[in-house]
Every structure is written in C-alpha cells, then in structure tokens.
XYZ file of C-alpha atoms in Angstrom:
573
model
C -23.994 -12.458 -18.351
C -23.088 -11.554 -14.415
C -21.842 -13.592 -12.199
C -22.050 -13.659 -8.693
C -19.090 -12.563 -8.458
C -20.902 -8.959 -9.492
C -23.476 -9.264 -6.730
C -21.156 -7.443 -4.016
C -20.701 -4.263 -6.589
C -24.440 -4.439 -6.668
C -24.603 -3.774 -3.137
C -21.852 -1.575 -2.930
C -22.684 0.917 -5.713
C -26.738 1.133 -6.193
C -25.777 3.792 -9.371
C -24.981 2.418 -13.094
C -23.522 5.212 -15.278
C -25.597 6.150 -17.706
C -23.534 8.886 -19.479
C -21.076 8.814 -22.364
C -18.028 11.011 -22.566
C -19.792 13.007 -25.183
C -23.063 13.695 -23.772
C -23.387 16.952 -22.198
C -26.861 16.511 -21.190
C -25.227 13.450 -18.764
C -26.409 13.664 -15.096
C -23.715 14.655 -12.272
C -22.989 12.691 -9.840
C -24.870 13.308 -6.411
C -24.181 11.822 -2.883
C -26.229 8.910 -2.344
C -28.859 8.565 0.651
C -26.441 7.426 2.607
C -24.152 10.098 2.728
C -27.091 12.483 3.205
C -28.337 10.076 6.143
C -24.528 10.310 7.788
C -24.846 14.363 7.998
C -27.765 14.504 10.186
C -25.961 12.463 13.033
C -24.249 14.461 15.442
C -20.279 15.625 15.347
C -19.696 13.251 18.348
C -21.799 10.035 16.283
C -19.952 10.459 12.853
C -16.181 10.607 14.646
C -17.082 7.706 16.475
C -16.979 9.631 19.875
C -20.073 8.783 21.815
C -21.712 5.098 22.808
C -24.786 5.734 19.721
C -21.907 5.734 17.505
C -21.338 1.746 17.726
C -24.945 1.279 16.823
C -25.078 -0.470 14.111
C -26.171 1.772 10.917
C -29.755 0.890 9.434
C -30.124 -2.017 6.906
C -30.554 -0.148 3.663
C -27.329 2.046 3.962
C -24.407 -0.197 3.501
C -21.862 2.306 2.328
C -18.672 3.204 4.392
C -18.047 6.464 5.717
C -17.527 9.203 2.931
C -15.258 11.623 5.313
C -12.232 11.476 3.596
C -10.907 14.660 1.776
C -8.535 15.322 -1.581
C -5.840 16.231 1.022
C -5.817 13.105 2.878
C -5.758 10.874 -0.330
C -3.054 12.905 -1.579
C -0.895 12.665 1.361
C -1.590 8.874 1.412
C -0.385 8.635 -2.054
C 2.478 9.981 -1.763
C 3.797 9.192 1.777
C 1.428 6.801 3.436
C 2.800 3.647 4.089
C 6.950 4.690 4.367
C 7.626 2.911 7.325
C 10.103 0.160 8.971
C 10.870 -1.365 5.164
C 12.263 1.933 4.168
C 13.900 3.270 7.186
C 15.109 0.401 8.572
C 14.760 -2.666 6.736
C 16.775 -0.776 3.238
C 19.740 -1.530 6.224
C 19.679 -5.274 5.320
C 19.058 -4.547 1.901
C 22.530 -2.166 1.771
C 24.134 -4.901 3.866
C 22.881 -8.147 1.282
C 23.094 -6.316 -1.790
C 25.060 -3.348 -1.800
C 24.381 0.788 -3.030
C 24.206 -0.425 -6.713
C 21.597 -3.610 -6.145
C 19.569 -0.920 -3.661
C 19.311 1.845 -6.036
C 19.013 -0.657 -9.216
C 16.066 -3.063 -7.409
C 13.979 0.403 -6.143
C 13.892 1.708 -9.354
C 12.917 -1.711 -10.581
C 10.146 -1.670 -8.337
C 9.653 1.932 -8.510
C 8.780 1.520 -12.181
C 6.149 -1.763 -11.439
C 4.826 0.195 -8.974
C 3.917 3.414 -10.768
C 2.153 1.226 -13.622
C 0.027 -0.684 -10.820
C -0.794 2.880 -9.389
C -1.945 3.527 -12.398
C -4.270 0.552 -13.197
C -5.816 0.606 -9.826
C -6.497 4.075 -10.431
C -8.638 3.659 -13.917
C -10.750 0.815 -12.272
C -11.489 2.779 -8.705
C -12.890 6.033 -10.762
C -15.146 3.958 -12.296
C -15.662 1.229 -9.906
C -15.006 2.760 -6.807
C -16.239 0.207 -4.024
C -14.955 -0.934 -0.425
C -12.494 -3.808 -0.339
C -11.024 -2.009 -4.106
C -8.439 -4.534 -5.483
C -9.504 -7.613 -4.359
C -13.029 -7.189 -5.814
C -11.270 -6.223 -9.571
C -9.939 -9.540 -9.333
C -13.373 -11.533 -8.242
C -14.691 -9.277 -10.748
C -12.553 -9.330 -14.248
C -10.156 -12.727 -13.272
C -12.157 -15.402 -11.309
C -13.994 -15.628 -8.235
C -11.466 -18.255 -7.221
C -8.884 -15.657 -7.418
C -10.591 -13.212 -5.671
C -11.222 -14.856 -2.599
C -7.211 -15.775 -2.203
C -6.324 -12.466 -3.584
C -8.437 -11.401 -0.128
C -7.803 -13.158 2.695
C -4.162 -12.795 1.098
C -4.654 -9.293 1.733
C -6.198 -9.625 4.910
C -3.670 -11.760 6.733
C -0.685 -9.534 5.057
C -1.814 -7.056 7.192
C -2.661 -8.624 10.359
C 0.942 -9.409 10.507
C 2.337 -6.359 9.442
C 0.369 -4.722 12.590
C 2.238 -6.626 15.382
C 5.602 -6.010 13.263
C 4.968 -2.604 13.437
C 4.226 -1.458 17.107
C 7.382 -3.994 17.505
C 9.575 -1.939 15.907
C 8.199 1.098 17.672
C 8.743 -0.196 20.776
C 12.653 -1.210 19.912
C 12.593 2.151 18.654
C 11.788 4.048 21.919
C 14.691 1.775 23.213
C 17.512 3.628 21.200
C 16.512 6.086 24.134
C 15.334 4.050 27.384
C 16.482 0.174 26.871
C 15.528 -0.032 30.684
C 11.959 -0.342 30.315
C 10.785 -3.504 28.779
C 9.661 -4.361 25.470
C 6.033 -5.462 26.668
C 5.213 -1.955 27.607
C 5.973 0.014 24.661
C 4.131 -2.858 22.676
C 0.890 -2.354 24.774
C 1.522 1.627 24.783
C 1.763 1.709 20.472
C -1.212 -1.088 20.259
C -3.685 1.082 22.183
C -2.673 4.216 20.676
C -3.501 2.111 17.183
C -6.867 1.414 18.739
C -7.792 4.817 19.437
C -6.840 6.214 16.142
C -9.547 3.329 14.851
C -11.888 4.681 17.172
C -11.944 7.360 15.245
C -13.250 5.927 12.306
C -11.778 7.011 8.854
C -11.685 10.596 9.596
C -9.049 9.495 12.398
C -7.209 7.522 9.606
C -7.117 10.187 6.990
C -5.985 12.944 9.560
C -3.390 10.691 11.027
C -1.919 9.486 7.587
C -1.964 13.662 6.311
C 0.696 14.384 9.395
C 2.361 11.283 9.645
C 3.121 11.353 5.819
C 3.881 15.520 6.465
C 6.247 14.463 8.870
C 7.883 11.889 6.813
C 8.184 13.707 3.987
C 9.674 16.679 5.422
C 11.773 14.880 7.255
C 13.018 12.721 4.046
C 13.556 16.077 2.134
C 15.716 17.184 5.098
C 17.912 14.486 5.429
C 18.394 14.658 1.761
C 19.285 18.344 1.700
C 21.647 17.202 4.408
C 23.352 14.482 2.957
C 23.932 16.320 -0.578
C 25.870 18.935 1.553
C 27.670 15.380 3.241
C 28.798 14.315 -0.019
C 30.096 17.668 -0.948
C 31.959 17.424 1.868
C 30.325 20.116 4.140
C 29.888 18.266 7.198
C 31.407 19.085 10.774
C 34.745 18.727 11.354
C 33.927 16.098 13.960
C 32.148 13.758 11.659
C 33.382 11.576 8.352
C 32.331 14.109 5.748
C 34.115 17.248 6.199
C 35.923 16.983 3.316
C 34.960 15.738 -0.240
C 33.407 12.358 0.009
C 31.395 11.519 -3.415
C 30.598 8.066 -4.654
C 33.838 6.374 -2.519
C 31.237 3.600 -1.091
C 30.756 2.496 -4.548
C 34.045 1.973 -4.755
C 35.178 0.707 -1.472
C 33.942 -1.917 -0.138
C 32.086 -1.976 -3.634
C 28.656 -0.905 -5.557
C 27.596 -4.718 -5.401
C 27.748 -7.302 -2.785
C 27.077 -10.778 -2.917
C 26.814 -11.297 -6.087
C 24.151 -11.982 -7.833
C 22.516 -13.403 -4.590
C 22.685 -10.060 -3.300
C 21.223 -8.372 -6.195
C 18.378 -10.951 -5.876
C 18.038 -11.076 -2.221
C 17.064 -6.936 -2.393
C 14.176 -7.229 -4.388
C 12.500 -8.595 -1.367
C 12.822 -5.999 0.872
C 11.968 -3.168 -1.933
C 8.419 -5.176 -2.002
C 7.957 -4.862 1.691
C 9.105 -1.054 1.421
C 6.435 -0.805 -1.651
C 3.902 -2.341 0.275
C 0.527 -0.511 1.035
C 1.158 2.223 -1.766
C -2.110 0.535 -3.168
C -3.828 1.715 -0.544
C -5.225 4.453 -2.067
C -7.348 2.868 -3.908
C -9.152 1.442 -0.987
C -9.171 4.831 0.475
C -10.894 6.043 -2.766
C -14.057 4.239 -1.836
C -14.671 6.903 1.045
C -13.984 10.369 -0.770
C -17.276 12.075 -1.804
C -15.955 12.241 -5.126
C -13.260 9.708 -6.280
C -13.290 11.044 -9.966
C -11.987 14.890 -9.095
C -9.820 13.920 -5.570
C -8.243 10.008 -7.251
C -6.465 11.194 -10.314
C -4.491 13.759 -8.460
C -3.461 11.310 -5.605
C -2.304 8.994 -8.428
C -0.144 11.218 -9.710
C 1.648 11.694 -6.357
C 3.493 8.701 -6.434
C 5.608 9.650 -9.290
C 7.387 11.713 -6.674
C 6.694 9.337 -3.696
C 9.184 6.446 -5.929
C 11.649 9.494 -7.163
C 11.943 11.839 -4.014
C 11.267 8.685 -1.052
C 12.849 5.829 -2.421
C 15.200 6.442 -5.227
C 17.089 9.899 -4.134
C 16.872 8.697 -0.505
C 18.275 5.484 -0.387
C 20.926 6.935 -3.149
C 21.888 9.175 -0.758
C 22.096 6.667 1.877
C 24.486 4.187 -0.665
C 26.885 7.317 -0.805
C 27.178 7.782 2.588
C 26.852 4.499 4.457
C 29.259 1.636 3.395
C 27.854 -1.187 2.958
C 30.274 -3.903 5.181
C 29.249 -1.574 8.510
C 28.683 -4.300 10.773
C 26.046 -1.874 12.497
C 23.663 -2.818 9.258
C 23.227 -6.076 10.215
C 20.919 -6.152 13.105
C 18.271 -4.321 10.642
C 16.212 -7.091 9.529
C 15.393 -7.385 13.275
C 13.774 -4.017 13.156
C 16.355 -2.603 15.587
C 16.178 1.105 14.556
C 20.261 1.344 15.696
C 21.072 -0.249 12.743
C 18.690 2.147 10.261
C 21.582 3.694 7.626
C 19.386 7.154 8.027
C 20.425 7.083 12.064
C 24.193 5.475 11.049
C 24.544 8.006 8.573
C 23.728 10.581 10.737
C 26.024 9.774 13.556
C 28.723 9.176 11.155
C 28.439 12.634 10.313
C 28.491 13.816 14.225
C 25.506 16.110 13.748
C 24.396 15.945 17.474
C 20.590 15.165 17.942
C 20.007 14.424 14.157
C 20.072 10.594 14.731
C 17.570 11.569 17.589
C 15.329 13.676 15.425
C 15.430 10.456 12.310
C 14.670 7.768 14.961
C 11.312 9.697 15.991
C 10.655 10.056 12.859
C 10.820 6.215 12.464
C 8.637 6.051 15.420
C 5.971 8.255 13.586
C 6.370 6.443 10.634
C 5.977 2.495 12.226
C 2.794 3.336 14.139
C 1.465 5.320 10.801
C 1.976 1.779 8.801
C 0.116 0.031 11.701
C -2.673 2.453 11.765
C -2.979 2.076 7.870
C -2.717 -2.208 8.362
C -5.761 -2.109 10.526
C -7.695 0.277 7.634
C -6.795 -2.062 4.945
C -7.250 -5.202 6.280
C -10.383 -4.247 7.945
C -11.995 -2.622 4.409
C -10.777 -5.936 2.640
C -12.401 -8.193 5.166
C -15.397 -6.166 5.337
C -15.611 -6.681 1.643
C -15.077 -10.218 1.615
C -18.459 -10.405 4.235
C -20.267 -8.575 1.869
C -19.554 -11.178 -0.939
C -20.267 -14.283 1.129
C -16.278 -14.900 1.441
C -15.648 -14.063 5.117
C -18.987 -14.695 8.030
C -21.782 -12.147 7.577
C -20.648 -10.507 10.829
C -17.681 -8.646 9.287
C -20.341 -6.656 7.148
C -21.209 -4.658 10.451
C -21.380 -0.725 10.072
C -21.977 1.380 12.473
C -23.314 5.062 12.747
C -19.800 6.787 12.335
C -19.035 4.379 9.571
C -16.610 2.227 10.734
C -16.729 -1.724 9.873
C -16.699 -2.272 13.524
C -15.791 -6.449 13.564
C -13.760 -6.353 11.135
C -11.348 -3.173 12.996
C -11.561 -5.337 15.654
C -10.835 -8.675 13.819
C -7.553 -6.787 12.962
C -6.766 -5.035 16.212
C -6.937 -8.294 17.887
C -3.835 -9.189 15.910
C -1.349 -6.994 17.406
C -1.085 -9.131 20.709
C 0.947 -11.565 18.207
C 3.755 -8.691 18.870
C 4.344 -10.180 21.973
C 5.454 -13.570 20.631
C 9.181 -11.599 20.492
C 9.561 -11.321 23.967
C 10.360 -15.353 23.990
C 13.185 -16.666 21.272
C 10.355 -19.593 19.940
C 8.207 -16.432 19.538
C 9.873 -14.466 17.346
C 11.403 -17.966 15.428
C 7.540 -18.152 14.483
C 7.496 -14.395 13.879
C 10.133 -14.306 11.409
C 8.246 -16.940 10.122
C 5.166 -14.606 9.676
C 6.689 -11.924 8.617
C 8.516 -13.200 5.392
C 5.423 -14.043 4.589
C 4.287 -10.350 4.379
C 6.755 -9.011 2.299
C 6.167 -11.601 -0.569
C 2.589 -11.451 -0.771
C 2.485 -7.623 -1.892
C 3.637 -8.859 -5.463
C 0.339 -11.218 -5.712
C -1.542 -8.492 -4.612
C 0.091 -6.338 -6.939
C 0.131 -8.648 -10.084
C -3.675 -9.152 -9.752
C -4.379 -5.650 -9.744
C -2.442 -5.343 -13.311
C -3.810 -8.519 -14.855
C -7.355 -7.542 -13.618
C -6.798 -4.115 -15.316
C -6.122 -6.081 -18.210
C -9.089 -8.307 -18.291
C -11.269 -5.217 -17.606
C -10.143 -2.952 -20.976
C -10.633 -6.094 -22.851
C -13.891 -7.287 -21.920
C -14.908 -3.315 -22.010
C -14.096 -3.840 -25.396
C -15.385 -7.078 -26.129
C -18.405 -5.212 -24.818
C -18.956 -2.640 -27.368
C -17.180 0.174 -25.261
C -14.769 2.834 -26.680
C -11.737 3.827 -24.395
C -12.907 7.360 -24.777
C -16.274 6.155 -22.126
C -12.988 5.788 -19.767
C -12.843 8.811 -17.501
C -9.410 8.254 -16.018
C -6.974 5.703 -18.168
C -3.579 4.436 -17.327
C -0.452 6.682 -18.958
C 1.343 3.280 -20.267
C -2.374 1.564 -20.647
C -2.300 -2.481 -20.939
C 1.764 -2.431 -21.819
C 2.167 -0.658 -18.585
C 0.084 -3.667 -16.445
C 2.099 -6.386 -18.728
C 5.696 -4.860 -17.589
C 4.412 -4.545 -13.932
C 3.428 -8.548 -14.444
C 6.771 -9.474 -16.042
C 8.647 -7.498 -13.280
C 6.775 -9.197 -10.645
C 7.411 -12.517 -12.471
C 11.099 -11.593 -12.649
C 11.269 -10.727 -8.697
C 9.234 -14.424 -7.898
C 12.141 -16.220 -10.120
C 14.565 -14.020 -8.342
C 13.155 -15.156 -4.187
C 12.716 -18.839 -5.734
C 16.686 -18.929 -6.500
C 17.431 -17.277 -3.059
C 15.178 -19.889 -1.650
C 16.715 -22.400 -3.380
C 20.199 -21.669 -3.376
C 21.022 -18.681 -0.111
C 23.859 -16.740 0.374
C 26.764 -18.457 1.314
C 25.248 -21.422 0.543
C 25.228 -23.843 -2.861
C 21.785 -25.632 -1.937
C 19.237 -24.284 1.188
C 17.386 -27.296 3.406
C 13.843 -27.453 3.040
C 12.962 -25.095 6.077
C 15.201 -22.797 4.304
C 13.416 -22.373 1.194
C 9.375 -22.924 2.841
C 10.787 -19.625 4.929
C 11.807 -18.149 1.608
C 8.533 -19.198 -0.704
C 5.951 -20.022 2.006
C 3.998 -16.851 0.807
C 3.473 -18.747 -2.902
C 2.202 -21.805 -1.136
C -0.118 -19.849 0.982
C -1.831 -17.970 -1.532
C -2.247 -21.496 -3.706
C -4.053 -23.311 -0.737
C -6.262 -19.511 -0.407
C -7.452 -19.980 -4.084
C -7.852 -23.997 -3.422
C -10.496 -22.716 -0.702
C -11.889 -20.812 -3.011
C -12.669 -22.972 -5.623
C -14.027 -25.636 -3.361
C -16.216 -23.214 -1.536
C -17.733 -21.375 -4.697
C -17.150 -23.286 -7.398
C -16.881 -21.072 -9.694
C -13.433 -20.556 -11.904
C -12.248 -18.498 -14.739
C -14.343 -15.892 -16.245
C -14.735 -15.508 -19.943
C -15.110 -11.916 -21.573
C -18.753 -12.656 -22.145
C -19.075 -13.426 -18.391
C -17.538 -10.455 -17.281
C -20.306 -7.657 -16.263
C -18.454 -4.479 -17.234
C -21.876 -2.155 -16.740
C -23.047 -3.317 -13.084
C -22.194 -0.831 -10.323
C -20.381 1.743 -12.223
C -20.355 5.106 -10.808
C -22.344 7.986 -12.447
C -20.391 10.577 -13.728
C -20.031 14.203 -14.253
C -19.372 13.937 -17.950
C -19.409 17.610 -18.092
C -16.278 18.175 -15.652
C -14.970 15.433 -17.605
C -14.835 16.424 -20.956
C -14.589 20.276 -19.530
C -10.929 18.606 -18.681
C -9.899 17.280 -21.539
C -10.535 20.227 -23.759
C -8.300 22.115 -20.912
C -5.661 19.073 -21.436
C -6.250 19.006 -25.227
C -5.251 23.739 -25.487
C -2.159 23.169 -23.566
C 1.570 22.411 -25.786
C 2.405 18.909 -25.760
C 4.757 19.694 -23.193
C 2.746 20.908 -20.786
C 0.702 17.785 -21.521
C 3.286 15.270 -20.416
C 3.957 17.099 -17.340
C 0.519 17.749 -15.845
C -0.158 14.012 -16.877
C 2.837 12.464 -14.787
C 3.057 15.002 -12.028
C-alpha cells in the first residue's frame, strides 16, 4: 500500500522498472521527454544565459536539468566539499585534541562515511530523484522524519553559505587586512550568485576545477611534507634535519584528555559534511546507473588521500600547543596548520600558494551549499512540505526560488562585522556541524528499511543493480558510530574542557542541533499526520528507474572472469 509519502517519486520519476536482472529481453533506459524537450532550447537558454531562460519550464516537464557529466560527479565525489572544516577548522581540532585524537576521530568518521556513501549510492541508482536523501527517509522511515530530515538539510546549508564567503573574505586578508571585511563578503556572495546563474552546468564545471585544484594541491603538500619529515627541508626552516613523529611525543599525541578526544569528532563531521552530495547530484546525470557507481567509489581515496594522510602529515609537522592554532575555529586562515606548517618550514610563497587554495576551496563549499539546499527545498515543494513556489523550474533547469531562497542567506555573513553578530553566528554555526550526523544516520537507517521491505516484498537482492560492499552491517556501524559521536558532543556539552559541569547556554550551544531537528519532526507530524511506516506500507516498486539490464548483467559476468583479487580492488577503488 503507498503512501503519500510516494506521491513526490511519482512525479519525479514517471518510469517503473520493469526488468529483472536476468532478463535480457529488458528495455534500456531512454531519456525522458523532458530531456529531449531541454535540447531544442538554445546554448544561451539551457546555461541560463539569456532573459527566456528564467521562463518558467512548461507544466508537464518537472525534471531538473540533466547536464551533468561522469566527470563532474566524479570530481564531486572525491573532492567536492573540502573546504574551511578541513583546511582550517582541523587547526582547532589539532589544538583540542591533539595528532593522535585527529588522525584516530577521521578515520572514525572516514569509515561511517564510506558505508553511508555506499547506501546512498544503492538507493539513488534505483531511485534516483531530486531532493535524494531526504526523500529515502519520507519514503522507507516516516513522513514525519522526512520532513525534519529536510528542512534539517535545508537550513544546514543556508548557514554554511554565509560561513563560507566569511572565511574567504578573512582569507584575502592574510594578504590586504586594509580593506574591510564587508567588501570581500559582497565580492565572494556575488561571485556565488553568478556561478548559480549558471544553472547546474555552472555547478558541475566549478566543483570539477575547484576539486582539481584541491586535490592537486593536497597531493603536493603531502609530497612536501613527507620530504619535511625526512628532514629535507631548507636550511632556513624547522625541518632540515630528521624530524619524524617528535610532535607525538612532545607536547604529546593526545591533548585534553578524553575531552579532547571527544571534542574532535565534531569538527571531523563538519569536515565530512556535503560528501553526500553526490547523491543529489545523481538526479541530474543522463544516466545515474553507468556515471554513480564510479563516483562512489571515489571516496575511498577522498577519506585515505584528503583526510587521513593529510591531516597525518599535518600532526607530524605542526605541534599541537602552537598558540597560532587557536584562532582557527574563527575561520582565520593564519591559523590553518597547512599555512603554519608551511611557514615553519620557510618555503617562501608556499603558505601563499595553500591560502589561495583555501580561498578556492571556501567559495567551492558555498557554491555547492546553495545546490544542495536549493535541490532539497525544491523537493520538499514538490511533496507539499515547503510552499508550492519552491517547485519553480525554469527553461535552463534551475529551481529558480529555491537558488534564490538560499542565496538570500549569505547577507547573514555580515552579522560578523558587529561582536552580537557573530555571538549569534557562532550560535548558527554549531548548529551546522552537528546536523550532518542526522542527515547521515537517516540515510543508513533508510537504506536499511529499504532492503528489508524489498524483501518483505518478494524481491531478490540480485533485482539490485548497484548494492552496498558491507550491505545492512555497513549502515548499522555507520548508525552506531554516529550514536557514539552524539554521546561523545552530549558529554562535551555537559561537562567542557576545563570545566567539571557547563551552564545551560553552554550545553544548548553544544546540543542545540538535537533539539532543532526534534521540534522539525514535531512540525511534521502535526502538519501531516502521518508516522511510522510499516514494511507493508512501504512502496518499494513506485518510481523506480528503468534499467539497462543488459549493461548490467554484461558487468557482472566481466566482475564474475576476473581473480578474486582483482575483484576486491575494482569493487573498492
């Protein structure tokens, strides 16, 4: 039996799959009359670059645009949303926690991460729609859920967007502190708005060199720093002679105790956040089921070669009691360990080169804010969750309100040029970094709900075109890990560093974000009434993309010839 809680995949995907992985005589999948509709606009319509393109597009072709190519989703996987977190805010995290609780809590997350990944790729191959997460969970958990899951979403990154042109406007400081903040803020926000204008070709292509950049850069700095350890630096600099794991030593591999160790996990789930956003982005690729698999895989390396290595390397070389670390969790980009490290090792113009690299990397995380939280609240419209105006589409395929609805947000960066202002956006912005792990933990528990009530349904996993490497234990140890972190913030909250019991703004600035997303699903229940779903409830059939069963199974009798070795690899890399 469907709920309404199905009738938004309805409207989203107008094709049920009819095939079976078995059935060579299955039909291929074909663009839909709205992709064939998009090609006969002009080049100047569908990139958003002339008036006709804000039209909106007719009635009966609700889709989003379908621009988006394999080598934009794979760059988004694997280097997307590195931004402030990682350059900057890991600072704090070295500071709090220390080079042992930084490498220890990444890998933590590192390994939650790569199972939710994983999840949200088996449900967007086969139910690839716009607003992706937060419909799995209207869909498999409860419609309750859903809707806080949502607007959870939504307002996570309507904050993150003024954070970020913030930062890139401190950043431009480390060069010209004479100009004032408000101009760099206004410069970054309209640059943000023109990359929108573009629609989501102007998103993809800005996310493929932004995440070049980064990762380039990242693979530099690491090359760099192994020859630092080694003791190959200039003669000018702290690491011309032998300098290995000393940092770990003196001042120490932990600090503050077990505080500390807690008091990291935070700031690895604002690093973290957005890797999910390639699902979303899935919903506008031709064909999710040949370009999604192979994005997925990229984050394998995105948690190993970002995260891990880099902020290993970082623990070697920075100690962790510089007091230049501690101005970090203001998003000053002086006190990034990439730029410290660098001038610690008196290569001239490298801390240069990693600060504009920063730059590139804040103003790629607000460009992908405004694309997430526009597709989410787009979504939301289109299920009766957020005013029917957010549903607007126009001819270059853009969700034209809800961009906007976002955009609008970034004049909250001014609020730091007063000190009440950025009291209240301190305030907002702890709010961010916990409410990835929600987001996160739905997507596993709704992968969960789907296998069994495909199941419960009569369904063999082998009718699943793209599964999950660790399947439902992989979504359970993602949901105890993000249960472990929640504990971990609620004892912070409670009990802070250097302190045996925190007052009660203390611990609301902590744990607002769990209070938040109760009063969202509250809302939710009052306004649609409708709660839990049981497996007979849940519509597994509705809106399911047709498939090309015979790439499909061409595939696995590829996969099936090769050694077992070969096997493992091509499945993880």
């Amino acid at each position: 039996m469907a709920t309404t809680a199905d009738k938004g995949f309805e409207a989203d995907e107008k094709h049920v799959s009819s095939g079976s992985p078995v059935d060579p005589t299955a039909p291929a999948y074909e663009l839909n009359n709205g992709e064939h509709w998009r090609d006969q606009e002009s080049f100047m319509t569908r990139n958003g670059l002339n008036l006709r393109s804000f039209q909106r597009r007719p009635a009966d072709q609700v889709d989003l645009d379908k621009s988006m190519k394999p080598r934009h989703l794979h760059m988004i996987a694997i280097g997307g949303s590195i931004g402030a977190g990682f350059f900057v805010g890991s600072g704090g995290a070295l500071s709090g926690g220390g080079p042992a609780s930084v490498t220890i809590d990444f890998i933590l997350m590192g390994i939650m991460i790569f199972n939710v990944v994983y999840a949200l790729g088996e449900l967007a191959v086969m139910y690839p729609v716009s607003g992706g997460f937060y419909t799995y969970s209207t869909r498999f958990i409860d419609p309750s859920w859903g809707f806080a899951m949502g607007w959870n979403y939504v307002f996570q990154w309507a904050i993150v967007l003024p954070l970020e042109i913030t930062v890139a406007g401190l950043t431009i400081g480390y060069w010209n502190p004479d100009v004032p903040l408000a101009v760099w803020i206004t410069v970054f926000w309209l640059f943000i708005v023109l990359v929108n204008i573009m629609g989501t070709l102007g998103y993809a292509e800005e996310e493929f060199w932004s995440s070049l950049i980064k990762l380039s850069a990242t693979v530099i700095f690491m090359i760099i720093a192994f020859i630092m350890v080694l003791g190959g630096g200039p003669k000018s600099g702290m690491y011309s002679e032998y300098w290995g794991a000393r940092t770990w030593y003196d001042p120490g591999a932990f600090q503050g105790g077990f505080k500390g160790f807690c008091g990291v996990f935070v700031t690895a789930a604002f690093s973290f956040s957005g890797t999910e956003l390639v699902g979303l982005a899935a919903a506008e690729t031709k064909d999710p089921l040949k370009s999604l698999p192979g994005a997925v895989r990229q984050v394998f390396w995105r948690i190993t070669l970002f995260y891990v290595l880099g902020l290993f390397f970082v623990g070697l070389l920075v100690r962790s009691d510089d007091t230049r670390l501690i101005g970090s969790g203001s998003g000053d980009t002086k006190s990034s360990p990439f730029v410290i490290a660098s001038i610690n090792a008196g290569l001239k113009g490298f801390d240069h080169f990693m600060n504009v690299v920063i730059l590139v990397s804040v103003i790629s995380i607000g460009v992908s804010g405004v694309y997430g939280g526009s597709r989410t609240l787009t979504a939301l419209g289109e299920q009766g969750y957020a005013p029917r105006i957010f549903t607007y589409i126009d001819r270059s395929g853009r969700p034209l309100f809800s961009v906007s609805a976002i955009l609008i947000m970034g004049a909250l960066g001014y609020m730091n040029l007063v000190a009440s202002g950025e009291t209240v956006f301190n305030w907002f912005l702890q709010l961010s970094g916990l409410a990835a792990l929600f987001t996160w933990g739905s997507i596993c528990f709704a992968h969960i709900r789907f296998r069994k009530a495909w199941a419960h349904h009569g369904h063999t996993l082998d009718e699943i075109p793209f599964k999950a490497i660790f399947g439902t234990a992989g979504s359970w140890l993602s949901i105890f890990l993000i249960f472990i972190v929640l504990i971990a913030q609620f004892y912070v909250s409670v009990s802070p560093p250097g302190k045996k019991l925190a007052t009660a703004e203390e611990f609301f600035y902590g744990y607002l974000a769990f209070f938040v997303v109760g009063f969202f699903w509250i809302c939710g229940y009052f306004w649609k009434r409708e709660g839990w779903l049981k497996l007979d409830q849940i519509d597994v059939d509705s809106g399911r993309r047709e498939l090309d069963w015979d790439y499909i199974n061409a595939e696995r009798a590829k996969m099936a010839a090769l050694p077992a070795w070969r096997r493992s690899l091509k499945t993880i890399f």
